[in-house]
Tab-separated table of C-alpha atoms in Angstrom:
chain	number	residue	atom	x	y	z
A	382	MET	CA	74.943	130.702	86.914
A	383	LYS	CA	76.994	133.696	88.108
A	384	ALA	CA	77.705	131.897	91.360
A	385	LYS	CA	78.918	128.839	89.433
A	386	ILE	CA	81.339	130.940	87.303
A	387	ALA	CA	82.609	132.670	90.432
A	388	ARG	CA	83.218	129.315	92.171
A	389	THR	CA	85.035	127.853	89.164
A	390	THR	CA	87.206	130.983	88.814
A	391	LEU	CA	88.010	130.936	92.500
A	392	LEU	CA	88.954	127.249	92.319
A	393	THR	CA	91.174	127.857	89.288
A	394	VAL	CA	92.930	130.806	90.929
A	395	ILE	CA	93.510	128.826	94.114
A	396	CYS	CA	94.876	125.852	92.158
A	397	VAL	CA	97.268	128.116	90.185
A	398	LEU	CA	98.441	129.809	93.370
A	399	LEU	CA	98.889	126.434	95.029
A	400	GLY	CA	101.006	125.256	92.116
A	401	ILE	CA	103.204	128.348	92.287
A	402	LEU	CA	103.596	128.043	96.044
A	403	ILE	CA	104.462	124.350	95.837
A	404	ALA	CA	107.113	125.135	93.191
A	405	LEU	CA	108.572	127.886	95.395
A	406	GLN	CA	108.469	125.549	98.359
A	407	MET	CA	110.458	122.891	96.437
A	408	LYS	CA	113.028	125.508	95.483
A	409	ASN	CA	113.386	126.539	99.109
A	410	VAL	CA	113.734	122.929	100.216
A	411	ASN	CA	116.670	122.535	97.818
A	412	ALA	CA	118.188	125.797	98.959
A	413	ASP	CA	117.831	124.792	102.617
A	414	GLN	CA	120.127	121.823	101.988
A	415	VAL	CA	123.147	124.153	102.129
A	416	THR	CA	124.399	123.985	105.689
A	417	ASP	CA	127.349	125.288	107.678
A	418	ALA	CA	128.920	121.840	107.282
A	419	ASN	CA	128.717	122.124	103.465
A	420	LEU	CA	130.335	125.528	103.647
A	421	GLU	CA	133.133	124.244	105.902
A	422	GLU	CA	133.741	121.322	103.547
A	423	LEU	CA	133.946	123.711	100.623
A	424	GLN	CA	136.257	125.979	102.597
A	425	ALA	CA	138.591	123.025	103.330
A	426	LYS	CA	138.691	122.178	99.616
A	427	LEU	CA	139.468	125.795	98.776
A	428	ILE	CA	142.391	125.872	101.228
A	429	ASP	CA	143.638	122.569	99.796
A	430	TYR	CA	143.500	123.830	96.227
A	431	ALA	CA	145.052	127.190	97.076
A	432	ALA	CA	148.026	125.420	98.692
A	433	LYS	CA	148.335	122.931	95.829
A	434	ASN	CA	148.231	125.680	93.219
A	435	ALA	CA	150.838	127.786	95.010
A	436	GLU	CA	153.144	124.780	95.338
A	437	LEU	CA	152.631	123.685	91.743
A	438	SER	CA	153.219	127.203	90.528
A	439	ASP	CA	156.527	127.422	92.471
A	440	ARG	CA	157.547	124.012	91.176
A	441	ASN	CA	156.852	125.036	87.585
A	442	ALA	CA	158.859	128.228	88.053
A	443	GLU	CA	161.836	126.206	89.355
A	444	LEU	CA	161.453	123.727	86.526
A	445	TYR	CA	161.467	126.572	84.052
A	446	GLN	CA	164.706	127.939	85.558
A	447	TYR	CA	166.275	124.476	85.409
A	448	ILE	CA	165.295	124.107	81.743
A	449	SER	CA	166.742	127.555	81.020
A	450	LEU	CA	170.042	126.398	82.482
A	451	LEU	CA	169.976	123.167	80.478
A	452	GLU	CA	169.115	124.989	77.250
A	453	ASP	CA	171.587	127.823	77.754
A	454	ASP	CA	174.291	127.372	75.114
A	455	GLN	CA	176.476	129.907	76.922
A	456	ALA	CA	176.443	127.980	80.213
A	457	SER	CA	179.400	125.802	81.049
A	458	GLY	CA	178.870	122.116	80.290
A	459	SER	CA	180.120	121.105	83.723
A	460	VAL	CA	177.579	123.345	85.505
A	461	GLN	CA	174.811	121.785	83.460
A	462	ILE	CA	176.035	118.244	84.037
A	463	ASP	CA	176.446	118.917	87.764
A	464	SER	CA	172.794	119.906	87.912
A	465	ILE	CA	171.816	116.661	86.152
A	466	LEU	CA	173.994	114.667	88.562
A	467	ARG	CA	172.258	116.381	91.487
A	468	GLU	CA	168.892	115.439	90.010
A	469	LYS	CA	170.039	111.847	89.580
A	470	GLU	CA	171.304	111.751	93.175
A	471	ARG	CA	167.992	113.066	94.512
A	472	ALA	CA	166.147	110.355	92.549
A	473	ALA	CA	168.554	107.691	93.875
A	474	ILE	CA	167.996	108.790	97.498
A	475	PHE	CA	164.253	108.845	96.902
A	476	ALA	CA	164.322	105.365	95.351
A	477	GLY	CA	166.155	103.885	98.350
A	478	LEU	CA	169.425	103.310	96.502
A	479	ARG	CA	171.510	105.165	99.120
A	480	GLU	CA	172.360	104.272	102.702
A	481	VAL	CA	170.942	107.032	104.882
A	482	ARG	CA	171.001	108.078	108.497
A	483	ASN	CA	169.334	110.474	110.934
A	484	ALA	CA	167.157	110.513	114.029
A	485	GLY	CA	164.360	108.002	114.047
A	486	ILE	CA	162.501	105.210	115.757
A	487	GLU	CA	163.366	101.576	116.384
A	488	ILE	CA	160.754	98.893	117.013
A	489	THR	CA	161.915	95.495	118.251
A	490	VAL	CA	159.493	92.596	117.945
A	491	THR	CA	160.051	89.229	119.651
A	492	VAL	CA	157.791	86.321	120.584
A	493	ALA	CA	157.791	83.587	123.232
A	494	GLU	CA	159.944	80.525	122.620
A	495	GLY	CA	158.268	78.194	120.148
A	496	ALA	CA	155.985	80.898	118.731
A	497	MET	CA	156.547	82.527	115.328
A	498	ILE	CA	156.325	86.203	114.459
A	499	ARG	CA	153.465	86.940	112.092
A	500	ASP	CA	154.071	88.873	108.899
A	501	SER	CA	150.861	90.873	109.485
A	502	VAL	CA	152.342	92.362	112.685
A	503	LEU	CA	155.417	93.603	110.820
A	504	ARG	CA	153.266	94.953	107.971
A	505	GLN	CA	151.041	96.762	110.453
A	506	PHE	CA	153.979	98.602	112.033
A	507	VAL	CA	155.481	99.386	108.610
A	508	ASN	CA	152.178	100.793	107.342
A	509	GLU	CA	151.763	102.886	110.485
A	510	LEU	CA	155.307	104.235	110.082
A	511	ARG	CA	154.537	105.098	106.460
A	512	ALA	CA	151.332	106.866	107.580
A	513	LEU	CA	153.420	108.823	110.112
A	514	GLY	CA	155.592	110.099	107.263
A	515	ALA	CA	158.734	107.974	107.723
A	516	GLN	CA	161.174	108.816	104.925
A	517	ALA	CA	163.146	105.557	105.071
A	518	ILE	CA	162.257	102.215	106.677
A	519	SER	CA	164.111	98.948	107.107
A	520	ILE	CA	163.401	95.567	108.658
A	521	ASN	CA	166.570	93.865	109.901
A	522	SER	CA	168.997	94.664	107.069
A	523	GLU	CA	166.387	95.083	104.331
A	524	ARG	CA	165.544	98.563	103.055
A	525	LEU	CA	161.840	98.763	102.264
A	526	VAL	CA	160.676	100.325	99.017
A	527	ALA	CA	157.176	100.751	97.562
A	528	THR	CA	157.165	97.234	96.124
A	529	SER	CA	158.868	95.377	98.998
A	530	GLU	CA	156.849	92.367	100.087
A	531	ILE	CA	156.760	91.191	103.704
A	532	ARG	CA	155.354	87.670	103.541
A	533	ALA	CA	155.568	84.627	105.793
A	534	SER	CA	156.643	81.427	104.104
A	535	GLY	CA	157.019	78.522	106.505
A	536	SER	CA	159.545	79.315	109.185
A	537	VAL	CA	160.781	82.512	107.533
A	538	ILE	CA	159.431	85.913	106.602
A	539	LEU	CA	160.437	86.958	103.104
A	540	ILE	CA	161.481	90.574	102.706
A	541	ASN	CA	162.780	91.704	99.333
A	542	GLY	CA	163.115	88.012	98.488
A	543	ASN	CA	165.373	87.233	101.478
A	544	GLY	CA	164.157	84.959	104.291
A	545	TYR	CA	164.399	85.876	108.005
A	546	ASN	CA	163.783	83.410	110.835
A	547	ARG	CA	160.331	83.977	112.345
A	548	GLN	CA	161.469	82.830	115.771
A	549	ALA	CA	164.301	85.355	115.992
A	550	GLY	CA	163.595	88.986	116.746
A	551	PHE	CA	162.862	91.602	114.076
A	552	GLN	CA	164.103	95.192	114.193
A	553	ILE	CA	162.096	97.772	112.300
A	554	ARG	CA	163.940	101.063	111.926
A	555	ALA	CA	162.656	104.270	110.440
A	556	ILE	CA	163.854	107.809	109.908
A	557	THR	CA	161.088	110.082	111.103
A	558	ASP	CA	160.666	113.740	111.924
A	559	PRO	CA	162.106	114.120	115.477
A	560	THR	CA	159.866	117.124	116.170
A	561	LYS	CA	156.888	114.753	115.956
A	562	ASP	CA	158.389	112.098	118.230
A	563	ALA	CA	155.902	112.604	121.063
A	564	PHE	CA	152.900	112.061	118.809
A	565	ASN	CA	154.555	109.264	116.810
A	566	LEU	CA	155.606	107.307	119.909
A	567	GLU	CA	152.186	107.639	121.502
A	568	TYR	CA	150.539	106.490	118.280
A	569	LEU	CA	152.865	103.509	117.861
A	570	ASP	CA	152.351	102.558	121.500
A	571	ALA	CA	148.613	102.338	120.819
A	572	VAL	CA	149.400	99.976	117.918
A	573	ARG	CA	151.702	97.947	120.209
A	574	LYS	CA	148.894	97.578	122.779
A	575	SER	CA	146.408	96.533	120.100
A	576	VAL	CA	148.798	93.778	118.929
A	577	ILE	CA	149.556	92.541	122.448
A	578	HIS	CA	145.869	92.436	123.391
A	579	ASP	CA	144.670	90.953	120.097
A	580	PRO	CA	142.916	87.651	120.984
A	581	GLN	CA	144.240	85.940	117.833
A	582	PHE	CA	147.814	86.485	119.035
A	583	THR	CA	147.193	85.111	122.530
A	584	GLY	CA	149.869	82.580	123.303
A	585	ASP	CA	152.425	84.115	120.947
A	586	GLY	CA	153.822	86.163	123.814
A	587	TYR	CA	154.639	89.263	121.799
A	588	GLN	CA	157.238	91.601	123.295
A	589	ILE	CA	157.377	94.892	121.435
A	590	GLN	CA	159.699	97.734	122.323
A	591	ILE	CA	159.459	101.129	120.704
A	592	SER	CA	162.307	103.576	121.222
A	593	PRO	CA	163.260	106.942	119.779
A	594	MET	CA	166.821	106.826	118.423
A	595	PRO	CA	169.142	109.830	117.994
A	596	ASP	CA	170.858	108.123	115.088
A	597	VAL	CA	169.425	105.405	112.902
A	598	THR	CA	171.122	104.041	109.799
A	599	ILE	CA	168.980	102.556	107.057
A	600	PRO	CA	170.790	100.435	104.473
A	601	ALA	CA	170.499	100.980	100.731
A	602	LEU	CA	168.735	98.587	98.402
A	603	SER	CA	170.667	97.365	95.414
A	604	GLU	CA	169.429	98.390	91.957
A	605	ASP	CA	169.399	94.690	91.113
A	606	SER	CA	167.120	93.725	94.001
A	607	ILE	CA	164.090	91.701	92.933
A	608	ALA	CA	162.023	94.143	94.993
A	609	PHE	CA	162.218	96.657	92.128
A	610	LYS	CA	160.815	94.285	89.457
A	611	ILE	CA	162.033	96.716	86.813
A	612	ASP	CA	161.666	94.074	84.086
A	613	LEU	CA	157.882	94.398	84.438
A	614	LEU	CA	157.881	98.120	83.911
A	615	MET	CA	157.596	99.466	80.399
A	616	PRO	CA	157.922	103.229	80.030
A	617	ASP	CA	154.722	104.873	78.893
A	618	ASN	CA	155.609	106.316	75.497
A	619	GLN	CA	152.653	108.676	75.522
A	620	GLU	CA	154.186	110.631	78.393
B	1088	MET	CA	50.672	109.405	88.621
B	1089	SER	CA	52.575	111.585	86.151
B	1090	ARG	CA	52.443	114.515	88.613
B	1091	ASN	CA	53.968	112.359	91.311
B	1092	LYS	CA	56.718	111.235	88.964
B	1093	SER	CA	57.549	114.836	88.044
B	1094	LYS	CA	57.696	115.743	91.772
B	1095	ILE	CA	60.105	112.902	92.434
B	1096	ILE	CA	62.329	113.925	89.500
B	1097	HIS	CA	62.325	117.528	90.697
B	1098	HIS	CA	63.163	116.381	94.223
B	1099	LEU	CA	65.997	114.181	93.001
B	1100	ALA	CA	67.405	116.973	90.795
B	1101	LYS	CA	67.359	119.360	93.734
B	1102	ARG	CA	69.127	116.760	95.951
B	1103	THR	CA	71.772	116.198	93.296
B	1104	GLN	CA	72.338	119.925	93.029
B	1105	VAL	CA	72.614	120.271	96.804
B	1106	THR	CA	75.063	117.325	96.931
B	1107	ARG	CA	77.171	118.839	94.147
B	1108	GLN	CA	77.210	122.199	95.925
B	1109	ARG	CA	78.230	120.520	99.201
B	1110	ARG	CA	80.978	118.622	97.435
B	1111	GLN	CA	82.274	121.820	95.865
B	1112	VAL	CA	82.206	123.595	99.218
B	1113	LEU	CA	84.049	120.654	100.788
B	1114	LEU	CA	86.645	120.657	98.005
B	1115	LEU	CA	87.019	124.386	98.314
B	1116	THR	CA	87.443	124.075	102.072
B	1117	ILE	CA	90.124	121.412	101.659
B	1118	LEU	CA	91.894	123.478	99.021
B	1119	MET	CA	91.750	126.566	101.210
B	1120	LEU	CA	93.132	124.540	104.124
B	1121	VAL	CA	96.013	123.226	101.993
B	1122	PHE	CA	96.522	126.716	100.628
B	1123	GLY	CA	96.638	128.089	104.173
B	1124	VAL	CA	99.124	125.462	105.331
B	1125	ILE	CA	101.376	126.033	102.317
B	1126	VAL	CA	101.196	129.821	102.660
B	1127	ALA	CA	102.090	129.536	106.357
B	1128	ASN	CA	104.934	127.162	105.553
B	1129	HIS	CA	106.104	129.386	102.747
B	1130	VAL	CA	106.119	132.467	104.981
B	1131	LYS	CA	108.103	130.468	107.531
B	1132	SER	CA	110.556	129.252	104.903
B	1133	ILE	CA	110.917	132.775	103.493
B	1134	HIS	CA	111.910	133.862	106.976
B	1135	ALA	CA	114.383	130.973	107.222
B	1136	GLN	CA	115.581	131.688	103.702
B	1137	THR	CA	116.362	135.259	104.639
B	1138	GLU	CA	118.576	133.900	107.405
B	1139	ASN	CA	120.025	131.323	105.016
B	1140	SER	CA	120.535	133.687	102.102
B	1141	ASP	CA	123.826	134.918	103.529
B	1142	LEU	CA	125.010	131.307	103.826
B	1143	MET	CA	123.816	130.592	100.293
B	1144	SER	CA	125.556	133.606	98.804
B	1145	ARG	CA	128.800	132.716	100.621
B	1146	TYR	CA	128.446	129.129	99.403
B	1147	ARG	CA	127.979	130.307	95.800
B	1148	GLN	CA	130.963	132.626	96.073
B	1149	ARG	CA	133.160	129.841	97.446
B	1150	GLN	CA	131.925	127.413	94.795
B	1151	GLU	CA	132.820	129.903	92.051
B	1152	GLN	CA	136.227	130.418	93.651
B	1153	LEU	CA	136.743	126.651	93.862
B	1154	ASP	CA	135.837	126.283	90.164
B	1155	ARG	CA	138.497	128.900	89.339
B	1156	TYR	CA	141.077	127.111	91.525
B	1157	GLU	CA	140.287	123.761	89.908
B	1158	THR	CA	140.705	125.248	86.436
B	1159	GLN	CA	143.987	126.842	87.522
B	1160	TYR	CA	145.170	123.519	88.974
B	1161	GLU	CA	144.422	121.684	85.712
B	1162	ARG	CA	146.270	124.381	83.772
B	1163	LEU	CA	149.293	124.194	86.096
B	1164	LEU	CA	149.373	120.406	85.793
B	1165	GLU	CA	149.330	120.658	82.005
B	1166	GLU	CA	152.093	123.256	82.160
B	1167	GLN	CA	154.120	120.967	84.426
B	1168	GLN	CA	153.712	118.099	81.969
B	1169	VAL	CA	154.888	120.276	79.072
B	1170	LEU	CA	157.863	121.547	81.109
B	1171	SER	CA	158.773	118.017	82.237
B	1172	ASN	CA	158.826	116.794	78.639
B	1173	ARG	CA	160.901	119.808	77.647
B	1174	LYS	CA	163.328	119.107	80.498
B	1175	GLU	CA	163.696	115.458	79.441
B	1176	ASP	CA	164.434	116.551	75.872
B	1177	ALA	CA	166.913	119.193	77.029
B	1178	ILE	CA	168.753	116.676	79.245
B	1179	ALA	CA	168.890	114.104	76.434
B	1180	ARG	CA	170.240	116.683	73.934
B	1181	LEU	CA	172.790	118.048	76.388
B	1182	LEU	CA	174.138	114.644	77.457
B	1183	GLU	CA	174.352	113.509	73.862
B	1184	ARG	CA	176.232	116.664	72.938
B	1185	GLU	CA	178.607	116.177	75.880
B	1186	GLY	CA	179.121	112.488	75.022
B	1187	GLN	CA	177.492	111.361	78.291
B	1188	SER	CA	174.977	108.821	76.988
B	1189	GLU	CA	175.857	106.480	79.893
B	1190	LEU	CA	174.725	109.117	82.370
B	1191	LEU	CA	171.479	109.464	80.427
B	1192	ASP	CA	170.838	105.715	80.752
B	1193	GLU	CA	171.650	105.800	84.481
B	1194	LEU	CA	169.364	108.760	85.009
B	1195	SER	CA	166.508	107.035	83.166
B	1196	ARG	CA	166.972	103.857	85.186
B	1197	VAL	CA	167.147	105.618	88.558
B	1198	ARG	CA	164.116	107.739	87.710
B	1199	ALA	CA	162.174	104.587	86.782
B	1200	LEU	CA	163.175	102.922	90.086
B	1201	ALA	CA	162.075	106.001	92.019
B	1202	GLY	CA	158.662	105.986	90.313
B	1203	PHE	CA	159.382	109.254	88.478
B	1204	THR	CA	158.260	107.927	85.082
B	1205	ALA	CA	154.867	106.679	83.947
B	1206	VAL	CA	154.817	102.978	83.166
B	1207	THR	CA	152.494	100.647	81.306
B	1208	GLY	CA	151.855	96.946	81.471
B	1209	PRO	CA	149.234	94.313	82.257
B	1210	GLY	CA	147.710	94.340	85.708
B	1211	VAL	CA	144.716	94.635	87.912
B	1212	ARG	CA	142.291	97.301	89.078
B	1213	VAL	CA	140.694	97.041	92.528
B	1214	ILE	CA	137.906	99.435	93.411
B	1215	LEU	CA	137.028	100.009	97.056
B	1216	ASN	CA	133.937	102.012	97.857
B	1217	ASP	CA	131.869	102.951	100.887
B	1218	LYS	CA	128.593	101.162	101.567
B	1219	PRO	CA	126.087	102.369	98.937
B	1220	ASP	CA	123.986	105.239	100.339
B	1221	TYR	CA	126.127	105.329	103.463
B	1222	ASP	CA	124.351	107.245	106.209
B	1223	LEU	CA	126.605	108.900	108.764
B	1224	PHE	CA	123.956	108.609	111.498
B	1225	LEU	CA	122.599	105.143	110.770
B	1226	ASP	CA	125.556	103.135	109.474
B	1227	SER	CA	128.654	101.911	111.263
B	1228	PRO	CA	131.938	103.786	110.629
B	1229	ASP	CA	133.236	100.392	109.481
B	1230	SER	CA	131.087	100.815	106.370
B	1231	ILE	CA	133.411	103.413	104.880
B	1232	VAL	CA	136.794	102.690	103.317
B	1233	HIS	CA	139.683	103.277	105.725
B	1234	ASP	CA	143.415	103.689	105.143
B	1235	GLY	CA	143.861	100.160	106.544
B	1236	ASP	CA	141.771	98.754	103.662
B	1237	ILE	CA	143.996	100.451	101.093
B	1238	HIS	CA	147.182	99.323	102.878
B	1239	HIS	CA	145.780	95.801	103.009
B	1240	VAL	CA	145.044	95.681	99.267
B	1241	LEU	CA	148.501	97.104	98.491
B	1242	ASP	CA	150.075	94.427	100.729
B	1243	LEU	CA	148.138	91.711	98.887
B	1244	LEU	CA	149.320	93.075	95.535
B	1245	ARG	CA	152.929	93.357	96.785
B	1246	SER	CA	152.848	89.728	97.898
B	1247	GLN	CA	151.919	88.763	94.319
B	1248	GLY	CA	154.835	90.685	92.839
B	1249	ALA	CA	153.187	93.941	91.739
B	1250	ALA	CA	155.756	96.233	90.121
B	1251	ALA	CA	154.022	99.619	90.382
B	1252	PHE	CA	150.837	100.925	91.959
B	1253	ALA	CA	148.619	103.966	92.020
B	1254	VAL	CA	145.695	104.966	94.213
B	1255	ASN	CA	143.253	107.302	92.461
B	1256	GLY	CA	146.013	108.247	90.028
B	1257	GLN	CA	148.581	108.910	92.766
B	1258	ARG	CA	151.712	106.806	92.227
B	1259	VAL	CA	152.581	104.835	95.350
B	1260	VAL	CA	156.310	105.354	95.924
B	1261	THR	CA	158.713	104.464	98.727
B	1262	ALA	CA	157.850	107.603	100.702
B	1263	THR	CA	154.107	107.485	100.081
B	1264	SER	CA	152.076	108.077	103.192
B	1265	ILE	CA	148.430	106.959	103.203
B	1266	TYR	CA	146.205	107.927	106.133
B	1267	CYS	CA	142.618	108.858	106.983
B	1268	ALA	CA	141.607	112.491	107.377
B	1269	GLY	CA	137.922	112.542	108.362
B	1270	PRO	CA	135.869	110.876	105.647
B	1271	THR	CA	138.693	111.259	103.107
B	1272	ILE	CA	142.115	109.657	102.659
B	1273	ILE	CA	145.379	111.509	102.164
B	1274	CYS	CA	147.886	109.973	99.765
B	1275	ASN	CA	151.046	111.817	98.672
B	1276	ARG	CA	149.659	114.915	100.412
B	1277	GLN	CA	146.584	114.837	98.134
B	1278	ARG	CA	143.079	114.440	99.514
B	1279	LEU	CA	141.318	111.479	97.917
B	1280	THR	CA	137.630	110.649	98.065
B	1281	PRO	CA	135.840	107.361	97.353
B	1282	PRO	CA	135.698	105.319	95.234
B	1283	TYR	CA	139.348	104.400	95.752
B	1284	ILE	CA	140.763	102.929	92.559
B	1285	ILE	CA	143.909	100.921	93.186
B	1286	GLU	CA	145.775	99.936	90.041
B	1287	ALA	CA	148.818	97.690	89.899
B	1288	ILE	CA	151.072	96.461	87.140
B	1289	GLY	CA	152.008	92.818	87.335
B	1290	ASN	CA	150.539	89.413	86.750
B	1291	GLY	CA	146.836	90.301	86.760
B	1292	GLU	CA	145.152	86.909	87.253
B	1293	PRO	CA	146.897	85.817	90.471
B	1294	MET	CA	146.667	89.325	91.926
B	1295	ALA	CA	142.910	89.411	91.245
B	1296	ALA	CA	142.426	85.875	92.603
B	1297	LEU	CA	144.219	86.781	95.832
B	1298	VAL	CA	142.093	89.896	96.368
B	1299	LEU	CA	138.864	88.007	95.624
B	1300	ALA	CA	139.737	85.170	98.014
B	1301	ASP	CA	141.026	87.363	100.825
B	1302	PRO	CA	139.192	86.624	104.110
B	1303	GLN	CA	139.669	90.128	105.527
B	1304	LEU	CA	138.089	91.740	102.469
B	1305	ALA	CA	135.319	89.106	102.562
B	1306	ILE	CA	134.433	90.230	106.104
B	1307	ARG	CA	134.402	93.863	104.945
B	1308	GLN	CA	131.818	92.902	102.300
B	1309	THR	CA	129.366	91.142	104.655
B	1310	ILE	CA	125.863	92.648	104.904
B	1311	ALA	CA	126.595	94.299	108.248
B	1312	ILE	CA	129.454	96.316	106.708
B	1313	SER	CA	128.669	96.226	102.966
B	1314	LEU	CA	131.916	97.715	101.685
B	1315	VAL	CA	132.099	97.498	97.905
B	1316	VAL	CA	135.077	95.629	96.432
B	1317	GLU	CA	135.378	95.207	92.664
B	1318	VAL	CA	138.271	93.559	90.856
B	1319	GLU	CA	139.157	93.721	87.176
B	1320	VAL	CA	142.064	92.135	85.304
B	1321	LEU	CA	143.445	94.408	82.575
B	1322	ASP	CA	145.642	93.607	79.575
B	1323	GLN	CA	147.212	97.022	79.755
B	1324	LEU	CA	147.115	99.927	82.117
B	1325	THR	CA	149.231	102.983	82.775
B	1326	ILE	CA	150.506	103.954	86.196
B	1327	PRO	CA	151.370	107.661	86.224
B	1328	ALA	CA	154.678	109.091	87.353
B	1329	PHE	CA	154.954	110.402	90.902
B	1330	ALA	CA	153.377	113.856	90.651
B	1331	GLU	CA	156.139	115.574	92.646
B	1332	ALA	CA	159.011	113.953	90.736
B	1333	ASN	CA	160.395	117.346	89.783
B	1334	LYS	CA	160.713	118.419	93.392
B	1335	PRO	CA	160.900	115.405	95.694
B	1336	ASP	CA	162.744	117.303	98.461
B	1337	PRO	CA	159.921	117.270	101.063
B	1338	TYR	CA	160.081	113.474	100.987
B	1339	ILE	CA	163.847	113.132	101.483
B	1340	ASN	CA	164.793	116.208	103.503
B	1341	LEU	CA	165.510	114.138	106.634
B	1342	LEU	CA	167.832	111.695	104.892
B	1343	GLU	CA	171.596	112.145	105.242
B	1344	VAL	CA	173.479	109.990	102.762
B	1345	VAL	CA	176.079	107.767	104.459
B	1346	ASN	CA	177.616	105.862	101.624
B	1347	ARG	CA	177.313	106.110	97.872
């Protein structure tokens, strides 16, 4: 009888201990999932947020100063209006409403006689230029904005609603940071090679030249251009 | 006869008892074995945990710091929104007082063209996501969303006359740069993670139809790649203003104006 009680007690104790150990083990398994990679990822997020917060904080401070100027009854009206005009001018440059110039890159795309330039090739170069941080881009004489379409329609490519012959050459121009020219040109050359060697373009005879330019002029886009589609935009009143 | 029967019963009872005892010993042995294995494993993991505890404590510290930064970021964004509204009001009051209502209209129009104001309208929402349960070691890198996928969807929407877009709440403007950075995508200098929600104002039905029928996106959804593409037509959606509208200088600092 005594032996039986002892066995049962021993079994119970072992089972309880096993349960506790299994629970601890599970906890450790979860804890072990934190790795150096997790920590690095977290560190990258921290750096990102620290930079964003510092920038946002500076921006708010500047905004506060600007509001103080606007609300200052003692300030001269012309000083205040000048600051509003400067703000409007910055927005106009940003929107693509001003003709601009500076150092940049020019890409010339031509095809063999009888072949037609594909819209996807132009879009690819434009997207790569955007990814490289180009501040202004044009194709032929069309300034590109966020909503500019580049779409083939029969024998023309439509850009901002204007048609350009697909058999004639296209010039893509962009204002880019000249200190990054080496990287940008190497990157764009890789894109050029991928287009030239793309099996679906075999027979089109693409000739693509990419050159850094000391001075590139990018035309303005008119406020009335259909590219802006302002009639579709209703201001959000909750803002 | 009855004596024999009693002997048999006694014998059987003894056998049953012996069997039960053996079973208990066996069970006990198994339990002790499991116990031993778990104890050994636990000791090993305690050793590993000691090594890992420094990593864990640093991770917790960083996580707490990140939580504080995120809270601060939200607060700064709210503050910026309040200040922006106050600025708009101050400009409107000032220009009215100075009799410059034309300038106010021009400013509003130019700001809208630049993407500096939030806008509402009907449109479409396209969601791009990595292959469900994407495994870095087993799955192809094609099974995650790349910058090219986002550019492609934006191009499709542009070709159907979209008037304004946003990617994960970031307004796509003329100077927007979208590119891959490891497993994430940078848009307007902000790091975005999947799912990528692309919203566009415009004629929703044709935009959605074009995305759904697009051959390139169809290839990206085949079993071998399994990218997730969802499309929804919306009666009304809001595209936020460009977040850096109050200080757009980093996006135009290379531009010299030729002609006004």
